[in-house]
PDB file of C-alpha atoms in Angstrom:
ATOM      1  CA  MET A 708      -6.252  12.570   6.070  1.00 67.00           C
ATOM      2  CA  LEU A 709      -2.381  11.579   6.182  1.00 76.00           C
ATOM      3  CA  PRO A 710       0.268  13.272   4.194  1.00 81.00           C
ATOM      4  CA  TYR A 711       0.544  10.840   1.359  1.00 76.00           C
ATOM      5  CA  LYS A 712       2.841  13.023  -0.880  1.00 77.00           C
ATOM      6  CA  SER A 713       5.314  12.952   1.985  1.00 83.00           C
ATOM      7  CA  LEU A 714       4.961   9.434   2.807  1.00 87.00           C
ATOM      8  CA  ILE A 715       5.049   7.780  -0.332  1.00 90.00           C
ATOM      9  CA  GLN A 716       8.574   8.063  -2.247  1.00 87.00           C
ATOM     10  CA  LEU A 717       8.179   7.206  -6.143  1.00 93.00           C
ATOM     11  CA  ASN A 718      11.166   7.256  -8.362  1.00 94.00           C
ATOM     12  CA  ARG A 719       9.861   7.426 -11.957  1.00 94.00           C
ATOM     13  CA  ASP A 720      13.410   6.991 -13.207  1.00 95.00           C
ATOM     14  CA  SER A 721      13.906   3.638 -11.066  1.00 94.00           C
ATOM     15  CA  ASN A 722      14.100   0.178 -12.866  1.00 95.00           C
ATOM     16  CA  VAL A 723      11.610  -0.895 -10.181  1.00 94.00           C
ATOM     17  CA  SER A 724       8.100  -0.571 -11.309  1.00 95.00           C
ATOM     18  CA  LEU A 725       5.910   2.070  -9.671  1.00 95.00           C
ATOM     19  CA  TYR A 726       3.470  -0.515  -8.285  1.00 95.00           C
ATOM     20  CA  VAL A 727       6.228  -2.329  -6.346  1.00 95.00           C
ATOM     21  CA  GLN A 728       7.770   1.186  -5.135  1.00 94.00           C
ATOM     22  CA  LEU A 729       4.090   1.788  -3.832  1.00 94.00           C
ATOM     23  CA  CYS A 730       4.237  -1.475  -1.980  1.00 94.00           C
ATOM     24  CA  ASN A 731       7.481  -0.921  -0.624  1.00 94.00           C
ATOM     25  CA  SER A 732       6.254   2.684   0.659  1.00 93.00           C
ATOM     26  CA  PHE A 733       3.213   1.246   2.252  1.00 94.00           C
ATOM     27  CA  ILE A 734       4.355  -1.960   3.883  1.00 94.00           C
ATOM     28  CA  PRO A 735       6.468   0.061   6.317  1.00 93.00           C
ATOM     29  CA  LEU A 736       3.683   2.451   7.036  1.00 93.00           C
ATOM     30  CA  ILE A 737       1.755  -0.669   8.095  1.00 93.00           C
ATOM     31  CA  THR A 738       4.463  -2.308  10.132  1.00 91.00           C
ATOM     32  CA  ASN A 739       5.260   1.067  11.954  1.00 91.00           C
ATOM     33  CA  GLY A 740       1.830   1.794  13.097  1.00 90.00           C
ATOM     34  CA  THR A 741       1.059   4.654  10.889  1.00 92.00           C
ATOM     35  CA  PHE A 742      -1.582   2.318   9.427  1.00 92.00           C
ATOM     36  CA  LYS A 743      -3.199   0.359  11.952  1.00 92.00           C
ATOM     37  CA  PRO A 744      -5.261  -3.041  11.553  1.00 92.00           C
ATOM     38  CA  SER A 745      -8.715  -2.569   9.987  1.00 94.00           C
ATOM     39  CA  ASP A 746      -7.671   1.226   9.066  1.00 95.00           C
ATOM     40  CA  ILE A 747      -9.019   2.135   5.509  1.00 96.00           C
ATOM     41  CA  LEU A 748      -6.429   2.819   2.638  1.00 95.00           C
ATOM     42  CA  PRO A 749      -7.076   5.667   0.221  1.00 95.00           C
ATOM     43  CA  SER A 750      -9.415   4.731  -2.686  1.00 95.00           C
ATOM     44  CA  THR A 751      -7.711   4.020  -5.938  1.00 96.00           C
ATOM     45  CA  ARG A 752      -8.989   7.137  -7.504  1.00 96.00           C
ATOM     46  CA  VAL A 753      -7.617   9.388  -4.373  1.00 95.00           C
ATOM     47  CA  LEU A 754      -4.240   7.751  -4.406  1.00 94.00           C
ATOM     48  CA  SER A 755      -3.911   7.965  -7.936  1.00 95.00           C
ATOM     49  CA  GLU A 756      -4.500  11.678  -8.059  1.00 94.00           C
ATOM     50  CA  LEU A 757      -2.639  12.092  -5.164  1.00 91.00           C
ATOM     51  CA  THR A 758       0.699  10.324  -6.673  1.00 91.00           C
ATOM     52  CA  GLY A 759      -0.025  11.141 -10.298  1.00 93.00           C
ATOM     53  CA  ILE A 760      -0.002   7.369 -11.328  1.00 94.00           C
ATOM     54  CA  SER A 761      -2.838   5.625 -13.008  1.00 97.00           C
ATOM     55  CA  ARG A 762      -5.497   4.098 -11.092  1.00 97.00           C
ATOM     56  CA  ASN A 763      -4.757   0.697 -12.917  1.00 98.00           C
ATOM     57  CA  THR A 764      -1.073   0.798 -11.205  1.00 97.00           C
ATOM     58  CA  VAL A 765      -2.743   1.748  -7.720  1.00 97.00           C
ATOM     59  CA  LYS A 766      -5.237  -1.387  -8.144  1.00 97.00           C
ATOM     60  CA  VAL A 767      -2.105  -3.537  -9.202  1.00 97.00           C
ATOM     61  CA  GLU A 768      -0.254  -2.543  -5.706  1.00 96.00           C
ATOM     62  CA  TYR A 769      -3.409  -3.255  -3.804  1.00 97.00           C
ATOM     63  CA  GLU A 770      -4.001  -6.573  -5.281  1.00 97.00           C
ATOM     64  CA  GLU A 771      -0.379  -7.392  -4.244  1.00 96.00           C
ATOM     65  CA  LEU A 772      -0.555  -5.897  -0.928  1.00 96.00           C
ATOM     66  CA  MET A 773      -3.556  -8.408  -0.568  1.00 95.00           C
ATOM     67  CA  SER A 774      -1.904 -11.244  -2.067  1.00 94.00           C
ATOM     68  CA  GLN A 775       0.769 -10.719   0.708  1.00 93.00           C
ATOM     69  CA  GLY A 776      -1.567 -10.715   3.428  1.00 93.00           C
ATOM     70  CA  TRP A 777      -1.317  -6.837   4.252  1.00 95.00           C
ATOM     71  CA  ALA A 778      -4.629  -5.750   3.362  1.00 96.00           C
ATOM     72  CA  GLU A 779      -7.986  -7.179   2.424  1.00 96.00           C
ATOM     73  CA  SER A 780     -11.172  -5.883   0.345  1.00 96.00           C
ATOM     74  CA  VAL A 781     -14.403  -5.643   1.615  1.00 95.00           C
ATOM     75  CA  GLU A 782     -17.012  -5.104  -1.305  1.00 94.00           C
ATOM     76  CA  ARG A 783     -18.438  -1.701  -1.613  1.00 93.00           C
ATOM     77  CA  LYS A 784     -16.513  -0.378   1.223  1.00 96.00           C
ATOM     78  CA  GLY A 785     -12.729   0.108   0.131  1.00 96.00           C
ATOM     79  CA  ILE A 786      -9.591  -1.663   0.854  1.00 97.00           C
ATOM     80  CA  PHE A 787      -8.454  -2.124   4.500  1.00 97.00           C
ATOM     81  CA  VAL A 788      -5.241  -2.853   6.445  1.00 96.00           C
ATOM     82  CA  LEU A 789      -5.662  -6.626   7.328  1.00 93.00           C
ATOM     83  CA  SER A 790      -7.306  -6.707  10.729  1.00 87.00           C
ATOM     84  CA  LYS A 791      -5.319  -9.736  11.977  1.00 83.00           C
ATOM     85  CA  LEU A 792      -1.835  -9.197  11.165  1.00 73.00           C
ATOM     86  CA  LEU A 793       0.549 -11.984  12.469  1.00 60.00           C
ATOM     87  CA  ASN A 794       3.260 -10.874  14.651  1.00 53.00           C
ATOM     88  CA  SER A 795       5.882 -11.798  12.486  1.00 50.00           C
ATOM     89  CA  GLN A 796       4.163  -9.314   9.650  1.00 53.00           C
ATOM     90  CA  LYS A 797       4.315  -6.569  12.203  1.00 52.00           C
ATOM     91  CA  ARG A 798       8.024  -6.834  12.874  1.00 45.00           C
ATOM     92  CA  GLU A 799       9.519  -7.649   9.109  1.00 53.00           C
ATOM     93  CA  ASN A 800       8.972  -5.540   6.168  1.00 54.00           C
ATOM     94  CA  THR A 801       8.108  -7.663   3.103  1.00 58.00           C
ATOM     95  CA  ILE A 802      10.179  -5.874   0.280  1.00 57.00           C
ATOM     96  CA  LEU A 803       9.539  -7.109  -3.336  1.00 59.00           C
ATOM     97  CA  PHE A 804      12.328  -5.649  -4.954  1.00 56.00           C
ATOM     98  CA  GLN A 805      15.343  -3.395  -3.983  1.00 54.00           C
ATOM     99  CA  MET A 806      15.056   0.047  -4.870  1.00 49.00           C
TER     100      MET A 806
END
């Protein structure tokens, strides 16, 4: 398992919501190849426990990643990095809000 605590930077004092901070942590991990296409992302329960944030916040973050085309949900299996990322997605980081 990846060392998520060291890979994900969250600032609870920031004006940027936690789900946006999570997205801003995950997108570079996808674009730099830490997560490869079709890799499974940690479950909402596991990521919640590792980061100390609510499962609902993790769910919202995953929904945002899916809406932006970075991840896909496979019923009863989990959330996966989208298997066919566009070349432009691989080169560009999408950042929702500046931190």
